[in-house]
Amino acid sequence: MPLIDPVRIKTLLGPLAGRFDVDALDEVDSTSSELSRRADQGAPAGSVLVADRQSAGRGRRGRHWLSAPEDSLTFSLLWRFAGPPGHLSGLSLAVGVALARALKQLGAEGVCLKWPNDVLLAGNDGFAKLAGILIELSSDRRGSTAIIGIGLNLRPPENLSQQMNTQAAAGLAQALGKLPERHLLLAAILQELLAVFDVFAAEGFVGLKTAWQEFHAWEDQTVRILDEQAPELTGVCRGVEADGSLLLETSAGLRSIHAGDVSLRRL
Ligand code: BTN
């Protein structure tokens, strides 16, 4: 499979090409780590780094992220927002909406979202993880910088014990008759990310809340919330709030669950 060609991505992006600056590498430790180093050296908003191999890919909660060159799309994007990182609590959900929209637009059936930011594929055996999103924020007096790392499985990787925890893994090939060429896939995702960022910058996550709920895998279903710092909580998912927190209807009433060290399982 050819390395991503930035010139071809620019062509596919058409009038939006000027909003992105795409670079592709054969191998890097982690696209997010490298982009963060580049941000420190002044890389502009819209910088995108795609890599075929990561030697130290990172997932959420300190996990490793494995990806195989032929079987994944692995990239990070640098974006800047006005205001402090506290204003960006719903950003990872917004990125999920962009991914789900892009995959749906390419014809994928059964793509849905798990709070706070996993992209799942519904299948006969239940849900399996299709993509992961890792957002790292920093700030200075001009605003916040987000390094948004996305790992999308084209085919389910074979050794997923480290990254998927107890979640089964899926690949986009299972949702589509024929896998789209990776340039088309990346261009479609970047276009949807841009659309979502424009709404997010103008209105915050509230402008994407309904869209997120429409993709929510477990809306109105019972889940367990696991938090190392607190007793287990069970309740029914009743959508998300304007700040991206999950609304859970428990026996003691409605509770807001904030992303952090919690993990969510369907009962
Ligand atoms: C998760 O744990 O679900 C998030 C996984 C995010 C993986 C992506 S792959 C591209 C970018 N670079 C990294 O090192 N991690 C993210």
mmCIF file of C-alpha atoms and ligand atoms in Angstrom, residues 30-32 54 56-60 65 74-76 118 129 132-134 149-151, ligand 1:
data_model
loop_
_atom_site.group_PDB
_atom_site.id
_atom_site.type_symbol
_atom_site.label_atom_id
_atom_site.label_comp_id
_atom_site.label_asym_id
_atom_site.label_seq_id
_atom_site.Cartn_x
_atom_site.Cartn_y
_atom_site.Cartn_z
ATOM 1 C CA SER A 30 3.736 8.353 17.826
ATOM 2 C CA THR A 31 2.087 10.807 15.422
ATOM 3 C CA SER A 32 0.702 12.680 18.438
ATOM 4 C CA GLN A 54 4.168 3.894 15.141
ATOM 5 C CA ALA A 56 5.211 3.811 20.523
ATOM 6 C CA GLY A 57 1.597 4.566 19.615
ATOM 7 C CA ARG A 58 -0.366 5.790 22.618
ATOM 8 C CA GLY A 59 -3.962 5.110 23.617
ATOM 9 C CA ARG A 60 -6.118 6.556 26.372
ATOM 10 C CA TRP A 65 -1.950 1.600 20.584
ATOM 11 C CA THR A 74 -3.098 6.452 11.851
ATOM 12 C CA PHE A 75 -2.764 10.215 12.091
ATOM 13 C CA SER A 76 -2.809 13.273 14.316
ATOM 14 C CA ASP A 118 -14.823 5.405 20.919
ATOM 15 C CA LYS A 129 -14.220 -0.937 18.440
ATOM 16 C CA GLY A 132 -9.932 5.384 18.975
ATOM 17 C CA ILE A 133 -9.476 9.091 19.615
ATOM 18 C CA LEU A 134 -6.828 10.606 21.872
ATOM 19 C CA GLY A 149 -4.837 11.557 17.466
ATOM 20 C CA ILE A 150 -6.997 9.122 15.506
ATOM 21 C CA GLY A 151 -6.393 5.423 14.966
HETATM 22 C C1 BTN B 1 -7.827 5.007 22.468
HETATM 23 O O1 BTN B 1 -7.206 4.537 23.428
HETATM 24 O O2 BTN B 1 -8.933 4.605 22.158
HETATM 25 C C2 BTN B 1 -7.226 6.137 21.660
HETATM 26 C C3 BTN B 1 -6.263 5.626 20.650
HETATM 27 C C4 BTN B 1 -5.646 6.729 19.804
HETATM 28 C C5 BTN B 1 -4.589 6.191 18.877
HETATM 29 C C6 BTN B 1 -4.078 7.242 17.938
HETATM 30 S S1 BTN B 1 -3.183 6.554 16.604
HETATM 31 C C7 BTN B 1 -2.672 8.143 16.116
HETATM 32 C C8 BTN B 1 -2.336 8.904 17.378
HETATM 33 N N1 BTN B 1 -0.975 8.670 17.786
HETATM 34 C C9 BTN B 1 -0.902 8.015 18.938
HETATM 35 O O3 BTN B 1 0.147 7.671 19.517
HETATM 36 N N2 BTN B 1 -2.141 7.765 19.407
HETATM 37 C C10 BTN B 1 -3.157 8.307 18.523
#
